[in-house]
C-alpha cells in the first residue's frame, strides 16, 4: 500500500472515531492499531506497552497533576468574587469599563490555574451576571470572556506547556517564562480593542460610574493580594531558581489550600471534589499522551513522517513561509480537536521540520500554544464555547461569532510573535544568563 492511500485511510479512521464520540485517547490508539496492522508485522502489544510507558514515565509530568489540583481548588473557592470586587474599582473609569475585569480577571486566574476552560468558567460565573445587571453589551461581555479565557493555555503555569515540554524534552521552566510576556501582550491587545470599541460605540455602553474614594480602592486591592502572592510564589520561585516546576506546583497547592481555607471559600467536601476533579483531568491527559505516543511509534513504522518531512523540505520554504503554513494547518485542525490533542498528535512530526528550519523549540512552543488557543473559541469543539454555552444559554455558534474579533487578535498576536521572537525568548534568556 502506498503512503498516500495509507495516510487517507488513517485520517478517515481518526475522524470516524471522533465523529462516533470515542475519547480522544481511544481514537489515537485505534488509528495506531490500524497503521501497524496495515504497514508492519511488528508486535502491536509490545510497541504499545513500550511507547505508553515511555510517554508517562517522565519526571516533568509530575508537575501536571499538582498544577491541575491547584486550579481545581481555586475554582471552588471565592477567588473569582474577590477578583471581581478587587479589580472593578480600578477599571470602572476606563473606556470599556468593567469589561476589562474579564480580561484582567482571566489573566490573573490563568496565572494560578493553567487551564483555559477553568479560567473561563470561574471568571464567567461571577462577571457575566454583574455585567448584565449593569447594562453592558452582551456581545462584548461574552466575547471578551471567550477570548480572555484562552489565557489559561499561555500564561504560566500552563498545563499545555507542560505537555509540550514533556513531549519535546524542553525545559518546562524556560517554557513557563517564555509564555509570560506574550500573555501580557495578548491581554494588552484585548484591552486596547475593548477601549477602541467602547470609544466607537458609546451608545452601547452604560453610563459611566462615579469614581470611588482612594480608601475604597485600597481596600478592594487587598482582595487581590492573596492571588498576587500565590503567583509570585509559584512563578517567582521558578525564575529565581529556588524551585523546579514540580516543586513550585506543590507550593502552589499548599498556597491554594491556605487561601481557600482562610477565606472560608472551601470546605472539606469542596477539597475532596477538587482532588477528584484533578485526578480525572490528569488521567484524561495521561490517556491522551499514551495514545499519542503509541500513534507516534506506529507512524514511525509506516514511514509517513519521514516522507512528509522530505516533501516539505523539498518545497524549500523559508522559516516564515513554514510557520504561515503551520498556522493555517493548526487553525484547521483546531476545528476538530482540543488543544492538548493537537499538541501530542502533531509535535513529533512537526518538530524535526521546525528544528531543521533553525527555529528555536522554546519559541515554537509559545507559537504553538498561541495557535492552539484559537481552537478554544472555534466551533464545533471549542471548549470555551461549550463552557460559555452552559453559562449563558447561547448556542456555540453565537458565542463563536461574539468571540470572532478576539480570534483575529490571536492571529495578529501570532504574527507579531513571528516578527519579534524576542518577546518570548528574552525572559528565558535572562534566567539562563544568571
Coordinates of C-alpha atoms in Angstrom, one line a residue:
X1 CA 0.0 0.0 0.0
X2 CA 1.4 3.4 -1.0
X3 CA 1.8 6.1 1.6
X4 CA -0.8 8.4 0.2
X5 CA -3.5 5.7 0.4
X6 CA -2.4 4.7 3.9
X7 CA -2.5 8.4 5.0
X8 CA -6.0 8.9 3.7
X9 CA -7.2 5.7 5.5
X10 CA -5.7 6.8 8.8
X11 CA -7.1 10.3 8.6
X12 CA -10.5 8.7 7.8
X13 CA -10.3 6.4 10.7
X14 CA -9.4 9.2 13.1
X15 CA -12.3 11.4 12.0
X16 CA -14.7 8.4 12.1
X17 CA -13.7 7.6 15.7
X18 CA -14.1 11.3 16.7
X19 CA -17.4 11.5 14.9
X20 CA -18.6 8.4 16.8
X21 CA -17.8 10.2 20.1
X22 CA -14.9 8.0 21.2
X23 CA -12.5 9.5 23.7
X24 CA -9.5 11.1 22.0
X25 CA -7.1 8.7 23.7
X26 CA -9.1 5.7 22.4
X27 CA -9.3 7.3 18.9
X28 CA -5.5 7.7 18.8
X29 CA -5.0 4.1 19.8
X30 CA -7.4 2.8 17.2
X31 CA -5.5 4.8 14.5
X32 CA -2.2 3.4 15.7
X33 CA -3.6 -0.1 15.6
X34 CA -4.8 0.4 12.1
X35 CA -1.5 1.8 11.0
X36 CA 0.5 -1.1 12.4
X37 CA -1.9 -3.7 11.1
X38 CA -1.6 -2.3 7.6
X39 CA 2.0 -1.4 7.5
X40 CA 4.1 -3.7 9.7
X41 CA 4.3 -7.2 11.2
X42 CA 5.8 -5.7 14.4
X43 CA 4.2 -6.9 17.7
X44 CA 1.4 -4.4 18.5
X45 CA 1.2 -5.2 22.2
X46 CA 4.9 -4.7 22.8
X47 CA 5.1 -1.5 20.9
X48 CA 2.0 -0.1 22.8
X49 CA 3.4 -1.0 26.2
X50 CA 6.9 0.4 25.4
X51 CA 5.6 3.7 24.0
X52 CA 2.9 4.3 26.6
X53 CA 5.3 3.7 29.5
X54 CA 8.0 5.9 27.9
X55 CA 5.4 8.7 27.4
X56 CA 4.2 8.7 31.0
X57 CA 7.5 7.8 32.8
X58 CA 8.7 11.4 32.6
X59 CA 9.6 13.3 35.8
X60 CA 8.5 16.7 34.4
X61 CA 4.9 15.4 34.1
X62 CA 4.7 15.1 37.9
X63 CA 4.0 18.9 37.9
X64 CA 0.9 18.3 35.8
X65 CA -1.5 16.9 38.4
X66 CA -0.3 19.3 41.1
X67 CA -1.0 22.4 38.9
X68 CA -4.3 20.9 37.9
X69 CA -5.2 20.3 41.6
X70 CA -4.2 23.9 42.4
X71 CA -6.6 25.2 39.7
X72 CA -9.4 22.9 40.9
X73 CA -9.0 24.2 44.5
X74 CA -9.2 27.8 43.4
X75 CA -12.0 27.1 41.0
X76 CA -14.1 26.1 44.0
X77 CA -13.0 29.0 46.2
X78 CA -14.2 32.6 46.5
X79 CA -11.3 33.7 44.3
X80 CA -13.5 34.8 41.4
X81 CA -15.7 37.0 43.5
X82 CA -12.7 38.5 45.3
X83 CA -11.1 39.3 41.9
X84 CA -14.2 41.0 40.6
X85 CA -14.5 43.2 43.7
X86 CA -10.8 43.9 43.7
X87 CA -10.5 44.8 40.0
X88 CA -13.8 46.7 39.4
X89 CA -12.8 49.9 41.2
X90 CA -9.7 50.3 39.0
X91 CA -11.5 49.6 35.7
X92 CA -14.8 51.3 36.0
X93 CA -13.5 54.7 34.7
X94 CA -11.5 53.2 31.8
X95 CA -13.0 53.2 28.3
X96 CA -14.8 49.9 28.3
X97 CA -15.4 50.0 32.0
X98 CA -16.0 46.7 33.7
X99 CA -15.4 44.7 30.5
X100 CA -11.7 44.9 31.5
X101 CA -12.5 42.8 34.5
X102 CA -13.0 39.9 32.2
X103 CA -9.5 40.4 30.7
X104 CA -7.6 41.2 33.9
X105 CA -9.5 38.6 35.9
X106 CA -8.8 35.8 33.3
X107 CA -5.1 36.9 33.2
X108 CA -4.9 36.6 37.0
X109 CA -6.7 33.4 37.3
X110 CA -4.7 31.9 34.4
X111 CA -1.6 32.6 36.4
X112 CA -2.8 30.3 39.2
X113 CA -4.8 27.8 37.2
X114 CA -3.1 26.6 33.9
X115 CA -6.5 25.6 32.4
X116 CA -8.3 27.6 29.7
X117 CA -11.8 26.1 30.4
X118 CA -11.4 26.5 34.2
X119 CA -10.4 30.2 33.7
X120 CA -13.4 30.8 31.5
X121 CA -15.8 29.1 33.9
X122 CA -14.5 30.6 37.1
X123 CA -14.4 34.3 35.9
X124 CA -17.6 33.9 33.8
X125 CA -19.8 32.7 36.6
X126 CA -19.0 35.8 38.5
X127 CA -18.6 38.5 35.9
X128 CA -21.3 37.9 33.4
X129 CA -24.3 38.3 35.8
X130 CA -22.6 41.5 37.1
X131 CA -22.0 42.9 33.7
X132 CA -25.6 42.2 32.5
X133 CA -27.0 43.8 35.6
X134 CA -25.1 47.0 34.9
X135 CA -26.3 47.1 31.2
X136 CA -23.2 46.1 29.4
X137 CA -23.5 44.8 25.8
X138 CA -23.9 41.1 25.9
X139 CA -21.9 40.6 22.7
X140 CA -18.8 42.2 24.2
X141 CA -19.3 40.7 27.7
X142 CA -19.4 37.2 26.2
X143 CA -16.7 37.9 23.6
X144 CA -14.2 39.3 26.0
X145 CA -14.7 36.3 28.3
X146 CA -14.4 33.8 25.5
X147 CA -11.2 35.4 24.2
X148 CA -9.6 36.1 27.5
X149 CA -10.3 32.6 28.8
X150 CA -7.7 31.3 26.4
X151 CA -5.0 32.9 28.6
X152 CA -5.1 29.7 30.7
X153 CA -3.1 28.0 27.9
X154 CA -0.4 30.6 27.6
X155 CA 0.2 32.4 31.0
X156 CA 2.1 30.0 33.3
X157 CA 1.6 27.6 35.0
X158 CA 0.2 26.4 31.6
X159 CA -0.8 22.7 31.5
X160 CA -0.3 22.6 27.8
X161 CA 3.2 24.0 28.0
X162 CA 4.0 21.1 30.5
X163 CA 2.7 18.6 27.9
X164 CA 4.7 20.2 25.1
X165 CA 7.8 20.3 27.3
X166 CA 7.5 16.7 28.2
X167 CA 6.8 15.6 24.6
X168 CA 9.8 17.5 23.2
X169 CA 12.2 17.2 26.2
X170 CA 12.4 21.0 26.6
X171 CA 12.8 22.9 29.9
X172 CA 9.4 23.5 31.4
X173 CA 10.8 26.3 33.5
X174 CA 12.0 28.1 30.4
X175 CA 8.7 27.4 28.6
X176 CA 6.8 29.0 31.5
X177 CA 9.0 32.1 31.4
X178 CA 8.6 32.3 27.6
X179 CA 4.8 32.5 28.0
X180 CA 4.8 35.4 30.4
X181 CA 5.4 38.4 28.0
X182 CA 3.3 37.0 25.1
X183 CA 0.5 36.5 27.6
X184 CA 0.8 40.1 28.8
X185 CA 1.0 41.4 25.2
X186 CA -2.2 39.5 24.4
X187 CA -4.0 40.9 27.4
X188 CA -2.9 44.4 26.4
X189 CA -4.1 43.9 22.8
X190 CA -7.5 42.7 24.1
X191 CA -7.8 45.7 26.5
X192 CA -6.8 48.1 23.6
X193 CA -9.5 46.6 21.4
X194 CA -12.1 47.0 24.2
X195 CA -11.1 50.6 24.6
X196 CA -11.4 51.3 20.9
X197 CA -14.7 49.5 20.6
X198 CA -16.1 51.5 23.6
X199 CA -15.0 54.8 22.1
X200 CA -16.7 53.9 18.7
X201 CA -19.9 52.5 20.3
X202 CA -20.6 54.9 23.2
X203 CA -24.3 54.4 22.7
X204 CA -23.9 50.7 23.6
X205 CA -22.1 51.4 26.8
X206 CA -23.8 52.0 30.2
X207 CA -23.5 55.4 31.9
X208 CA -20.1 56.0 33.5
X209 CA -20.0 55.1 37.2
X210 CA -18.9 57.5 39.8
X211 CA -15.2 57.3 40.9
X212 CA -14.5 55.6 44.2
X213 CA -12.5 57.3 47.0
X214 CA -8.9 56.2 47.3
X215 CA -9.6 54.4 50.6
X216 CA -12.2 52.2 48.9
X217 CA -9.8 51.4 46.1
X218 CA -7.1 50.4 48.5
X219 CA -9.5 48.1 50.5
X220 CA -10.5 46.5 47.2
X221 CA -6.9 46.0 46.2
X222 CA -6.3 43.9 49.4
X223 CA -8.7 41.3 47.9
X224 CA -6.2 40.7 45.1
X225 CA -3.2 40.3 47.4
X226 CA -3.6 36.5 48.0
X227 CA -3.7 35.8 44.3
X228 CA -0.7 38.0 43.6
X229 CA 1.3 36.4 46.4
X230 CA 0.4 33.0 45.0
X231 CA 1.6 34.0 41.5
X232 CA 4.8 35.4 42.9
X233 CA 5.4 32.2 45.0
X234 CA 4.9 29.9 42.0
X235 CA 6.5 31.8 39.1
X236 CA 9.0 33.7 41.2
X237 CA 10.4 30.6 42.7
X238 CA 10.9 29.1 39.3
X239 CA 12.6 32.2 37.9
X240 CA 14.8 32.7 40.9
X241 CA 16.0 29.1 40.6
X242 CA 14.6 28.2 44.1
X243 CA 12.3 25.5 42.9
X244 CA 11.7 23.3 39.9
X245 CA 8.3 23.4 38.2
X246 CA 7.2 20.3 40.2
X247 CA 8.3 21.8 43.5
X248 CA 6.6 25.1 42.6
X249 CA 3.5 23.2 41.8
X250 CA 3.5 21.8 45.4
X251 CA 4.0 25.3 46.7
X252 CA 1.0 26.4 44.6
X253 CA -1.2 23.6 46.0
X254 CA -0.3 24.5 49.6
X255 CA -0.9 28.2 48.9
X256 CA -4.2 27.5 47.2
X257 CA -5.4 25.4 50.2
X258 CA -4.3 28.2 52.6
X259 CA -6.1 30.9 50.6
X260 CA -9.3 28.8 50.3
X261 CA -9.2 27.6 53.9
X262 CA -8.5 31.0 55.5
X263 CA -11.1 32.8 53.3
X264 CA -13.7 30.2 54.1
X265 CA -14.3 29.6 50.4
X266 CA -13.9 25.9 50.5
X267 CA -15.0 23.2 52.9
X268 CA -13.9 19.5 53.3
X269 CA -16.3 18.4 50.6
X270 CA -15.0 21.0 48.3
X271 CA -11.5 19.9 48.9
X272 CA -12.4 16.3 48.2
X273 CA -14.2 17.3 45.0
X274 CA -11.2 19.3 43.9
X275 CA -9.0 16.3 44.4
X276 CA -11.3 14.1 42.4
X277 CA -11.5 16.6 39.6
X278 CA -7.7 16.8 39.5
X279 CA -7.4 13.0 39.3
X280 CA -10.0 12.8 36.5
X281 CA -8.4 15.5 34.4
X282 CA -4.9 14.2 35.0
X283 CA -5.9 10.7 33.9
X284 CA -7.6 12.1 30.8
X285 CA -4.5 13.9 29.8
X286 CA -2.3 10.9 30.6
X287 CA -4.5 8.7 28.5
X288 CA -4.2 11.1 25.5
X289 CA -0.4 11.2 26.0
X290 CA -0.2 7.4 26.0
X291 CA -2.4 7.1 22.9
X292 CA -0.5 9.8 21.1
X293 CA 2.9 8.1 22.0
X294 CA 1.6 4.8 20.6
X295 CA 0.3 6.5 17.4
X296 CA 3.7 8.3 17.0
X297 CA 5.5 5.0 17.2
X298 CA 3.1 3.4 14.8
X299 CA 3.6 6.2 12.3
X300 CA 7.3 5.7 12.6
X301 CA 6.8 2.2 11.3
X302 CA 4.7 3.4 8.3
X303 CA 7.3 6.0 7.2
X304 CA 4.7 8.7 6.7
X305 CA 6.5 11.3 8.9
X306 CA 9.8 10.9 7.1
X307 CA 8.0 11.2 3.7
X308 CA 6.1 14.3 4.9
X309 CA 9.3 15.9 6.2
X310 CA 11.1 15.1 3.0
X311 CA 8.3 16.6 0.9
X312 CA 8.1 19.8 2.9
X313 CA 11.9 20.1 2.8
X314 CA 11.8 19.8 -1.0
X315 CA 9.4 22.7 -1.2
X316 CA 12.2 25.0 0.0
X317 CA 10.0 27.1 2.3
X318 CA 11.6 29.9 4.3
X319 CA 11.0 29.8 8.1
X320 CA 8.3 32.4 7.8
X321 CA 6.5 30.5 5.0
X322 CA 6.8 27.3 7.0
X323 CA 5.3 29.0 10.1
X324 CA 2.5 30.5 8.0
X325 CA 1.7 27.1 6.6
X326 CA 1.7 25.6 10.1
X327 CA -0.6 28.4 11.3
X328 CA -3.2 27.5 8.7
X329 CA -2.8 23.8 9.4
X330 CA -3.2 24.2 13.2
X331 CA -6.2 26.5 12.8
X332 CA -8.0 23.9 10.6
X333 CA -7.0 21.2 13.0
X334 CA -8.4 23.2 15.8
X335 CA -11.9 22.9 14.4
X336 CA -11.9 19.2 15.2
X337 CA -9.5 18.6 18.1
X338 CA -8.9 20.1 21.5
X339 CA -5.6 21.9 22.3
X340 CA -3.8 19.1 24.2
X341 CA -4.7 16.5 21.5
X342 CA -3.3 18.8 18.8
X343 CA 0.0 19.2 20.6
X344 CA 0.6 15.5 21.3
X345 CA -0.7 14.3 17.9
X346 CA 1.5 16.6 15.8
X347 CA 4.6 17.7 17.7
X348 CA 6.6 14.6 16.9
X349 CA 6.1 15.1 13.2
X350 CA 6.3 18.9 13.1
X351 CA 9.3 19.5 15.4
X352 CA 12.0 18.0 13.2
X353 CA 11.0 20.2 10.4
X354 CA 10.9 23.2 12.7
X355 CA 14.4 22.5 14.1
X356 CA 15.7 21.9 10.5
X357 CA 14.4 25.4 9.7
X358 CA 16.5 26.9 12.5
X359 CA 13.5 27.8 14.7
X360 CA 14.0 27.8 18.5
X361 CA 12.0 25.0 20.1
X362 CA 11.2 27.2 23.1
X363 CA 9.8 29.9 20.9
X364 CA 7.9 27.3 18.8
X365 CA 6.2 26.1 22.0
X366 CA 4.8 29.5 22.6
X367 CA 3.8 29.9 18.9
X368 CA 2.1 26.5 19.1
X369 CA 0.2 27.4 22.2
X370 CA -0.9 30.7 20.8
X371 CA -2.3 28.9 17.7
X372 CA -3.9 26.2 19.9
X373 CA -5.6 28.9 21.9
X374 CA -7.6 29.7 18.8
X375 CA -9.1 26.1 18.9
X376 CA -10.7 27.0 22.2
X377 CA -13.0 29.5 20.5
X378 CA -13.7 27.9 17.1
X379 CA -16.7 25.6 16.6
X380 CA -17.6 22.8 16.7
X381 CA -15.3 21.6 19.5
X382 CA -14.1 24.8 21.2
X383 CA -14.0 24.1 24.9
X384 CA -14.5 27.7 25.9
X385 CA -17.6 27.8 23.7
X386 CA -19.1 24.9 25.5
X387 CA -18.4 26.5 28.9
X388 CA -20.0 29.7 27.9
X389 CA -22.9 27.9 26.3
X390 CA -23.7 26.3 29.7
X391 CA -23.3 29.7 31.5
X392 CA -25.2 31.9 29.0
X393 CA -27.7 29.5 27.3
X394 CA -26.5 30.8 23.9
X395 CA -25.6 28.2 21.2
X396 CA -21.9 27.7 20.5
X397 CA -22.1 29.4 17.0
X398 CA -23.5 32.6 18.5
X399 CA -20.7 32.5 21.2
X400 CA -18.2 31.9 18.4
X401 CA -19.5 34.9 16.5
X402 CA -19.1 37.1 19.6
X403 CA -15.5 35.8 20.0
X404 CA -14.5 36.3 16.4
X405 CA -12.7 39.7 16.9
X406 CA -10.6 38.1 19.6
X407 CA -9.8 35.2 17.3
X408 CA -8.4 37.7 14.9
X409 CA -6.4 39.4 17.7
X410 CA -4.9 36.0 18.4
X411 CA -3.9 35.7 14.8
X412 CA -2.4 39.2 15.0
X413 CA -0.5 38.3 18.2
X414 CA 0.9 35.2 16.5
X415 CA 2.1 37.3 13.5
X416 CA 3.7 39.8 16.0
X417 CA 5.5 37.0 17.7
X418 CA 6.8 35.7 14.4
X419 CA 8.3 39.1 13.6
X420 CA 9.6 39.8 17.1
X421 CA 10.6 36.4 18.6
X422 CA 12.4 38.0 21.5
X423 CA 9.0 38.8 23.1
X424 CA 9.0 35.1 24.0
X425 CA 12.8 34.4 24.3
X426 CA 14.0 37.4 26.3
X427 CA 12.8 36.4 29.7
X428 CA 14.1 32.8 29.5
X429 CA 17.5 34.2 28.3
X430 CA 17.8 36.3 31.5
X431 CA 17.3 33.2 33.6
X432 CA 19.8 31.3 31.6
X433 CA 22.3 34.1 31.9
X434 CA 22.1 34.1 35.6

